[in-house]
Amino acid sequence: MTLPESTPSPPTTPTHERAHVPRLRLRIPVWTVPPKVLLVDDDVVCRRLSSKFLQVFGCFIDVAVDGVGAVNKMNLEKYDLVLMDIVMPKLDGVSATSLIRQFDHLTPIISMTSNSKPNEVVKYYSSGMNDILPKPFTKDDLLQKLEVK
């Protein structure tokens, strides 16, 4: 009678000899007062993703789907920060920012765009934007912009 062949089991490494695998830690800011952010983007996927990031960071979020909505909301509410898409229907982000700057010179407005050639960046700053968050961006990229605001 022959015994079935057994496959050798992989060698085991004692726990204390295993390499330490660092766990990814999510950095969550602690705000004295959570920032109120106006998120302006016509793309539903980008809005959802950005909203999730902002929720995790503990921000209060208001949303506009185009530049007209952004200008209207800025007329009615006070925000700590505006995240402004550039290419949108009805009114683009550059034009919306120019209009907002006629009555609000202080609220930081950050462009969220994949259009970041040097001549475009100059146009964003000229319209009154304070910074640029290039798309696609990570959670850490967004957090960095929030912390600097």
mmCIF file with all atom_site columns, C-alpha atoms in Angstrom:
data_model
loop_
_atom_site.group_PDB
_atom_site.id
_atom_site.type_symbol
_atom_site.label_atom_id
_atom_site.label_alt_id
_atom_site.label_comp_id
_atom_site.label_asym_id
_atom_site.label_entity_id
_atom_site.label_seq_id
_atom_site.pdbx_PDB_ins_code
_atom_site.Cartn_x
_atom_site.Cartn_y
_atom_site.Cartn_z
_atom_site.occupancy
_atom_site.B_iso_or_equiv
_atom_site.pdbx_formal_charge
_atom_site.auth_seq_id
_atom_site.auth_comp_id
_atom_site.auth_asym_id
_atom_site.auth_atom_id
_atom_site.pdbx_PDB_model_num
ATOM 1   C CA . MET A 1 1   ? 0.000   0.000  0.000   1.00 0.00 ? 1   MET A CA 1
ATOM 2   C CA . THR A 1 2   ? 1.305   3.412  -0.954  1.00 0.00 ? 2   THR A CA 1
ATOM 3   C CA . LEU A 1 3   ? 0.522   6.548  0.906   1.00 0.00 ? 3   LEU A CA 1
ATOM 4   C CA . PRO A 1 4   ? -0.666  9.585  -1.067  1.00 0.00 ? 4   PRO A CA 1
ATOM 5   C CA . GLU A 1 5   ? 2.048   12.069 -1.711  1.00 0.00 ? 5   GLU A CA 1
ATOM 6   C CA . SER A 1 6   ? 1.721   15.138 0.376   1.00 0.00 ? 6   SER A CA 1
ATOM 7   C CA . THR A 1 7   ? 2.620   18.574 -0.797  1.00 0.00 ? 7   THR A CA 1
ATOM 8   C CA . PRO A 1 8   ? 5.067   20.257 1.464   1.00 0.00 ? 8   PRO A CA 1
ATOM 9   C CA . SER A 1 9   ? 3.604   23.166 3.347   1.00 0.00 ? 9   SER A CA 1
ATOM 10  C CA . PRO A 1 10  ? 5.353   26.502 3.039   1.00 0.00 ? 10  PRO A CA 1
ATOM 11  C CA . PRO A 1 11  ? 7.820   27.256 5.790   1.00 0.00 ? 11  PRO A CA 1
ATOM 12  C CA . THR A 1 12  ? 6.333   29.363 8.510   1.00 0.00 ? 12  THR A CA 1
ATOM 13  C CA . THR A 1 13  ? 8.060   32.367 9.905   1.00 0.00 ? 13  THR A CA 1
ATOM 14  C CA . PRO A 1 14  ? 7.627   33.098 13.571  1.00 0.00 ? 14  PRO A CA 1
ATOM 15  C CA . THR A 1 15  ? 5.572   36.223 14.176  1.00 0.00 ? 15  THR A CA 1
ATOM 16  C CA . HIS A 1 16  ? 8.461   38.129 15.680  1.00 0.00 ? 16  HIS A CA 1
ATOM 17  C CA . GLU A 1 17  ? 10.535  37.563 12.529  1.00 0.00 ? 17  GLU A CA 1
ATOM 18  C CA . ARG A 1 18  ? 7.929   38.776 10.015  1.00 0.00 ? 18  ARG A CA 1
ATOM 19  C CA . ALA A 1 19  ? 8.604   42.041 8.320   1.00 0.00 ? 19  ALA A CA 1
ATOM 20  C CA . HIS A 1 20  ? 6.605   44.913 9.750   1.00 0.00 ? 20  HIS A CA 1
ATOM 21  C CA . VAL A 1 21  ? 4.078   46.121 7.223   1.00 0.00 ? 21  VAL A CA 1
ATOM 22  C CA . PRO A 1 22  ? 3.052   49.688 8.042   1.00 0.00 ? 22  PRO A CA 1
ATOM 23  C CA . ARG A 1 23  ? -0.669  50.355 7.975   1.00 0.00 ? 23  ARG A CA 1
ATOM 24  C CA . LEU A 1 24  ? -1.872  53.309 6.007   1.00 0.00 ? 24  LEU A CA 1
ATOM 25  C CA . ARG A 1 25  ? -3.259  55.923 8.315   1.00 0.00 ? 25  ARG A CA 1
ATOM 26  C CA . LEU A 1 26  ? -5.787  58.461 7.235   1.00 0.00 ? 26  LEU A CA 1
ATOM 27  C CA . ARG A 1 27  ? -4.862  61.901 8.401   1.00 0.00 ? 27  ARG A CA 1
ATOM 28  C CA . ILE A 1 28  ? -7.988  63.598 9.636   1.00 0.00 ? 28  ILE A CA 1
ATOM 29  C CA . PRO A 1 29  ? -7.697  67.250 10.615  1.00 0.00 ? 29  PRO A CA 1
ATOM 30  C CA . VAL A 1 30  ? -9.082  68.516 13.867  1.00 0.00 ? 30  VAL A CA 1
ATOM 31  C CA . TRP A 1 31  ? -10.772 71.838 13.206  1.00 0.00 ? 31  TRP A CA 1
ATOM 32  C CA . THR A 1 32  ? -11.662 74.314 15.910  1.00 0.00 ? 32  THR A CA 1
ATOM 33  C CA . VAL A 1 33  ? -14.560 75.201 13.630  1.00 0.00 ? 33  VAL A CA 1
ATOM 34  C CA . PRO A 1 34  ? -15.122 72.916 10.627  1.00 0.00 ? 34  PRO A CA 1
ATOM 35  C CA . PRO A 1 35  ? -14.689 74.833 7.356   1.00 0.00 ? 35  PRO A CA 1
ATOM 36  C CA . LYS A 1 36  ? -17.727 75.540 5.207   1.00 0.00 ? 36  LYS A CA 1
ATOM 37  C CA . VAL A 1 37  ? -16.801 74.612 1.630   1.00 0.00 ? 37  VAL A CA 1
ATOM 38  C CA . LEU A 1 38  ? -18.635 75.414 -1.589  1.00 0.00 ? 38  LEU A CA 1
ATOM 39  C CA . LEU A 1 39  ? -17.893 72.618 -4.065  1.00 0.00 ? 39  LEU A CA 1
ATOM 40  C CA . VAL A 1 40  ? -18.568 73.668 -7.657  1.00 0.00 ? 40  VAL A CA 1
ATOM 41  C CA . ASP A 1 41  ? -18.370 70.942 -10.313 1.00 0.00 ? 41  ASP A CA 1
ATOM 42  C CA . ASP A 1 42  ? -20.667 69.779 -13.102 1.00 0.00 ? 42  ASP A CA 1
ATOM 43  C CA . ASP A 1 43  ? -19.258 66.224 -13.139 1.00 0.00 ? 43  ASP A CA 1
ATOM 44  C CA . VAL A 1 44  ? -21.291 63.963 -10.840 1.00 0.00 ? 44  VAL A CA 1
ATOM 45  C CA . VAL A 1 45  ? -18.400 61.524 -10.211 1.00 0.00 ? 45  VAL A CA 1
ATOM 46  C CA . CYS A 1 46  ? -15.986 64.289 -9.282  1.00 0.00 ? 46  CYS A CA 1
ATOM 47  C CA . ARG A 1 47  ? -18.622 65.890 -7.023  1.00 0.00 ? 47  ARG A CA 1
ATOM 48  C CA . ARG A 1 48  ? -19.264 62.601 -5.218  1.00 0.00 ? 48  ARG A CA 1
ATOM 49  C CA . LEU A 1 49  ? -15.590 61.838 -4.732  1.00 0.00 ? 49  LEU A CA 1
ATOM 50  C CA . SER A 1 50  ? -14.735 65.359 -3.578  1.00 0.00 ? 50  SER A CA 1
ATOM 51  C CA . SER A 1 51  ? -17.759 65.383 -1.263  1.00 0.00 ? 51  SER A CA 1
ATOM 52  C CA . LYS A 1 52  ? -16.680 62.087 0.312   1.00 0.00 ? 52  LYS A CA 1
ATOM 53  C CA . PHE A 1 53  ? -13.183 63.433 0.921   1.00 0.00 ? 53  PHE A CA 1
ATOM 54  C CA . LEU A 1 54  ? -14.580 66.641 2.439   1.00 0.00 ? 54  LEU A CA 1
ATOM 55  C CA . GLN A 1 55  ? -16.991 64.664 4.646   1.00 0.00 ? 55  GLN A CA 1
ATOM 56  C CA . VAL A 1 56  ? -14.125 62.534 5.958   1.00 0.00 ? 56  VAL A CA 1
ATOM 57  C CA . PHE A 1 57  ? -12.255 65.754 6.773   1.00 0.00 ? 57  PHE A CA 1
ATOM 58  C CA . GLY A 1 58  ? -15.256 67.012 8.762   1.00 0.00 ? 58  GLY A CA 1
ATOM 59  C CA . CYS A 1 59  ? -16.171 69.915 6.474   1.00 0.00 ? 59  CYS A CA 1
ATOM 60  C CA . PHE A 1 60  ? -19.602 71.401 5.962   1.00 0.00 ? 60  PHE A CA 1
ATOM 61  C CA . ILE A 1 61  ? -20.312 71.095 2.231   1.00 0.00 ? 61  ILE A CA 1
ATOM 62  C CA . ASP A 1 62  ? -22.563 73.006 -0.117  1.00 0.00 ? 62  ASP A CA 1
ATOM 63  C CA . VAL A 1 63  ? -22.681 72.158 -3.820  1.00 0.00 ? 63  VAL A CA 1
ATOM 64  C CA . ALA A 1 64  ? -23.213 74.046 -7.071  1.00 0.00 ? 64  ALA A CA 1
ATOM 65  C CA . VAL A 1 65  ? -23.243 72.322 -10.458 1.00 0.00 ? 65  VAL A CA 1
ATOM 66  C CA . ASP A 1 66  ? -22.170 75.323 -12.552 1.00 0.00 ? 66  ASP A CA 1
ATOM 67  C CA . GLY A 1 67  ? -20.772 78.832 -12.323 1.00 0.00 ? 67  GLY A CA 1
ATOM 68  C CA . VAL A 1 68  ? -24.196 80.487 -12.166 1.00 0.00 ? 68  VAL A CA 1
ATOM 69  C CA . GLY A 1 69  ? -25.111 78.387 -9.133  1.00 0.00 ? 69  GLY A CA 1
ATOM 70  C CA . ALA A 1 70  ? -21.755 79.236 -7.524  1.00 0.00 ? 70  ALA A CA 1
ATOM 71  C CA . VAL A 1 71  ? -22.245 82.994 -7.968  1.00 0.00 ? 71  VAL A CA 1
ATOM 72  C CA . ASN A 1 72  ? -25.795 82.783 -6.606  1.00 0.00 ? 72  ASN A CA 1
ATOM 73  C CA . LYS A 1 73  ? -24.723 80.770 -3.551  1.00 0.00 ? 73  LYS A CA 1
ATOM 74  C CA . MET A 1 74  ? -21.816 83.119 -2.864  1.00 0.00 ? 74  MET A CA 1
ATOM 75  C CA . ASN A 1 75  ? -24.304 86.021 -2.886  1.00 0.00 ? 75  ASN A CA 1
ATOM 76  C CA . LEU A 1 76  ? -26.418 84.304 -0.238  1.00 0.00 ? 76  LEU A CA 1
ATOM 77  C CA . GLU A 1 77  ? -23.924 82.491 2.008   1.00 0.00 ? 77  GLU A CA 1
ATOM 78  C CA . LYS A 1 78  ? -20.497 82.929 3.561   1.00 0.00 ? 78  LYS A CA 1
ATOM 79  C CA . TYR A 1 79  ? -17.979 80.152 2.838   1.00 0.00 ? 79  TYR A CA 1
ATOM 80  C CA . ASP A 1 80  ? -14.487 79.506 4.145   1.00 0.00 ? 80  ASP A CA 1
ATOM 81  C CA . LEU A 1 81  ? -13.353 78.049 0.822   1.00 0.00 ? 81  LEU A CA 1
ATOM 82  C CA . VAL A 1 82  ? -14.589 77.515 -2.732  1.00 0.00 ? 82  VAL A CA 1
ATOM 83  C CA . LEU A 1 83  ? -13.405 74.565 -4.820  1.00 0.00 ? 83  LEU A CA 1
ATOM 84  C CA . MET A 1 84  ? -14.153 75.643 -8.402  1.00 0.00 ? 84  MET A CA 1
ATOM 85  C CA . ASP A 1 85  ? -14.129 73.482 -11.505 1.00 0.00 ? 85  ASP A CA 1
ATOM 86  C CA . ILE A 1 86  ? -13.154 75.338 -14.678 1.00 0.00 ? 86  ILE A CA 1
ATOM 87  C CA . VAL A 1 87  ? -15.036 73.751 -17.581 1.00 0.00 ? 87  VAL A CA 1
ATOM 88  C CA . MET A 1 88  ? -18.765 73.890 -16.782 1.00 0.00 ? 88  MET A CA 1
ATOM 89  C CA . PRO A 1 89  ? -22.007 74.669 -18.590 1.00 0.00 ? 89  PRO A CA 1
ATOM 90  C CA . LYS A 1 90  ? -23.776 78.047 -18.331 1.00 0.00 ? 90  LYS A CA 1
ATOM 91  C CA . LEU A 1 91  ? -20.786 79.811 -16.748 1.00 0.00 ? 91  LEU A CA 1
ATOM 92  C CA . ASP A 1 92  ? -17.219 78.515 -16.542 1.00 0.00 ? 92  ASP A CA 1
ATOM 93  C CA . GLY A 1 93  ? -15.117 78.687 -13.380 1.00 0.00 ? 93  GLY A CA 1
ATOM 94  C CA . VAL A 1 94  ? -12.939 81.591 -14.541 1.00 0.00 ? 94  VAL A CA 1
ATOM 95  C CA . SER A 1 95  ? -15.959 83.776 -15.374 1.00 0.00 ? 95  SER A CA 1
ATOM 96  C CA . ALA A 1 96  ? -17.716 82.761 -12.158 1.00 0.00 ? 96  ALA A CA 1
ATOM 97  C CA . THR A 1 97  ? -14.625 83.667 -10.128 1.00 0.00 ? 97  THR A CA 1
ATOM 98  C CA . SER A 1 98  ? -14.379 87.066 -11.854 1.00 0.00 ? 98  SER A CA 1
ATOM 99  C CA . LEU A 1 99  ? -18.016 87.781 -10.952 1.00 0.00 ? 99  LEU A CA 1
ATOM 100 C CA . ILE A 1 100 ? -17.570 86.596 -7.353  1.00 0.00 ? 100 ILE A CA 1
ATOM 101 C CA . ARG A 1 101 ? -14.507 88.824 -6.943  1.00 0.00 ? 101 ARG A CA 1
ATOM 102 C CA . GLN A 1 102 ? -16.698 91.867 -7.696  1.00 0.00 ? 102 GLN A CA 1
ATOM 103 C CA . PHE A 1 103 ? -18.411 91.418 -4.308  1.00 0.00 ? 103 PHE A CA 1
ATOM 104 C CA . ASP A 1 104 ? -16.162 89.014 -2.365  1.00 0.00 ? 104 ASP A CA 1
ATOM 105 C CA . HIS A 1 105 ? -12.429 89.679 -2.355  1.00 0.00 ? 105 HIS A CA 1
ATOM 106 C CA . LEU A 1 106 ? -11.505 87.485 0.591   1.00 0.00 ? 106 LEU A CA 1
ATOM 107 C CA . THR A 1 107 ? -12.923 83.965 0.277   1.00 0.00 ? 107 THR A CA 1
ATOM 108 C CA . PRO A 1 108 ? -10.204 81.646 -1.062  1.00 0.00 ? 108 PRO A CA 1
ATOM 109 C CA . ILE A 1 109 ? -11.136 80.103 -4.413  1.00 0.00 ? 109 ILE A CA 1
ATOM 110 C CA . ILE A 1 110 ? -9.179  77.078 -5.571  1.00 0.00 ? 110 ILE A CA 1
ATOM 111 C CA . SER A 1 111 ? -9.387  75.883 -9.143  1.00 0.00 ? 111 SER A CA 1
ATOM 112 C CA . MET A 1 112 ? -9.973  72.136 -9.581  1.00 0.00 ? 112 MET A CA 1
ATOM 113 C CA . THR A 1 113 ? -8.967  71.309 -13.133 1.00 0.00 ? 113 THR A CA 1
ATOM 114 C CA . SER A 1 114 ? -6.942  69.084 -15.404 1.00 0.00 ? 114 SER A CA 1
ATOM 115 C CA . ASN A 1 115 ? -6.235  72.165 -17.569 1.00 0.00 ? 115 ASN A CA 1
ATOM 116 C CA . SER A 1 116 ? -3.067  73.426 -15.931 1.00 0.00 ? 116 SER A CA 1
ATOM 117 C CA . LYS A 1 117 ? -0.794  74.655 -18.702 1.00 0.00 ? 117 LYS A CA 1
ATOM 118 C CA . PRO A 1 118 ? 1.183   77.763 -17.689 1.00 0.00 ? 118 PRO A CA 1
ATOM 119 C CA . ASN A 1 119 ? -0.974  80.152 -19.764 1.00 0.00 ? 119 ASN A CA 1
ATOM 120 C CA . GLU A 1 120 ? -4.152  78.659 -18.253 1.00 0.00 ? 120 GLU A CA 1
ATOM 121 C CA . VAL A 1 121 ? -2.768  78.969 -14.721 1.00 0.00 ? 121 VAL A CA 1
ATOM 122 C CA . VAL A 1 122 ? -2.022  82.657 -15.332 1.00 0.00 ? 122 VAL A CA 1
ATOM 123 C CA . LYS A 1 123 ? -5.645  83.107 -16.448 1.00 0.00 ? 123 LYS A CA 1
ATOM 124 C CA . TYR A 1 124 ? -6.930  81.435 -13.254 1.00 0.00 ? 124 TYR A CA 1
ATOM 125 C CA . TYR A 1 125 ? -4.872  83.696 -11.003 1.00 0.00 ? 125 TYR A CA 1
ATOM 126 C CA . SER A 1 126 ? -5.837  86.750 -13.088 1.00 0.00 ? 126 SER A CA 1
ATOM 127 C CA . SER A 1 127 ? -9.522  85.970 -12.543 1.00 0.00 ? 127 SER A CA 1
ATOM 128 C CA . GLY A 1 128 ? -9.002  86.038 -8.768  1.00 0.00 ? 128 GLY A CA 1
ATOM 129 C CA . MET A 1 129 ? -8.339  82.389 -7.922  1.00 0.00 ? 129 MET A CA 1
ATOM 130 C CA . ASN A 1 130 ? -5.936  81.796 -5.047  1.00 0.00 ? 130 ASN A CA 1
ATOM 131 C CA . ASP A 1 131 ? -4.580  78.352 -5.891  1.00 0.00 ? 131 ASP A CA 1
ATOM 132 C CA . ILE A 1 132 ? -4.887  75.336 -8.174  1.00 0.00 ? 132 ILE A CA 1
ATOM 133 C CA . LEU A 1 133 ? -5.693  71.723 -7.338  1.00 0.00 ? 133 LEU A CA 1
ATOM 134 C CA . PRO A 1 134 ? -4.834  69.706 -10.454 1.00 0.00 ? 134 PRO A CA 1
ATOM 135 C CA . LYS A 1 135 ? -7.196  66.860 -11.383 1.00 0.00 ? 135 LYS A CA 1
ATOM 136 C CA . PRO A 1 136 ? -6.960  64.015 -10.753 1.00 0.00 ? 136 PRO A CA 1
ATOM 137 C CA . PHE A 1 137 ? -6.114  64.707 -7.131  1.00 0.00 ? 137 PHE A CA 1
ATOM 138 C CA . THR A 1 138 ? -5.741  62.518 -4.079  1.00 0.00 ? 138 THR A CA 1
ATOM 139 C CA . LYS A 1 139 ? -7.321  62.839 -0.665  1.00 0.00 ? 139 LYS A CA 1
ATOM 140 C CA . ASP A 1 140 ? -3.980  64.108 0.657   1.00 0.00 ? 140 ASP A CA 1
ATOM 141 C CA . ASP A 1 141 ? -3.749  66.723 -2.122  1.00 0.00 ? 141 ASP A CA 1
ATOM 142 C CA . LEU A 1 142 ? -7.160  68.068 -1.145  1.00 0.00 ? 142 LEU A CA 1
ATOM 143 C CA . LEU A 1 143 ? -6.359  68.008 2.563   1.00 0.00 ? 143 LEU A CA 1
ATOM 144 C CA . GLN A 1 144 ? -3.167  69.970 1.949   1.00 0.00 ? 144 GLN A CA 1
ATOM 145 C CA . LYS A 1 145 ? -5.177  72.716 0.194   1.00 0.00 ? 145 LYS A CA 1
ATOM 146 C CA . LEU A 1 146 ? -7.717  72.784 3.036   1.00 0.00 ? 146 LEU A CA 1
ATOM 147 C CA . GLU A 1 147 ? -5.045  73.105 5.689   1.00 0.00 ? 147 GLU A CA 1
ATOM 148 C CA . VAL A 1 148 ? -3.329  75.975 3.887   1.00 0.00 ? 148 VAL A CA 1
ATOM 149 C CA . LYS A 1 149 ? -6.531  77.956 3.339   1.00 0.00 ? 149 LYS A CA 1
#
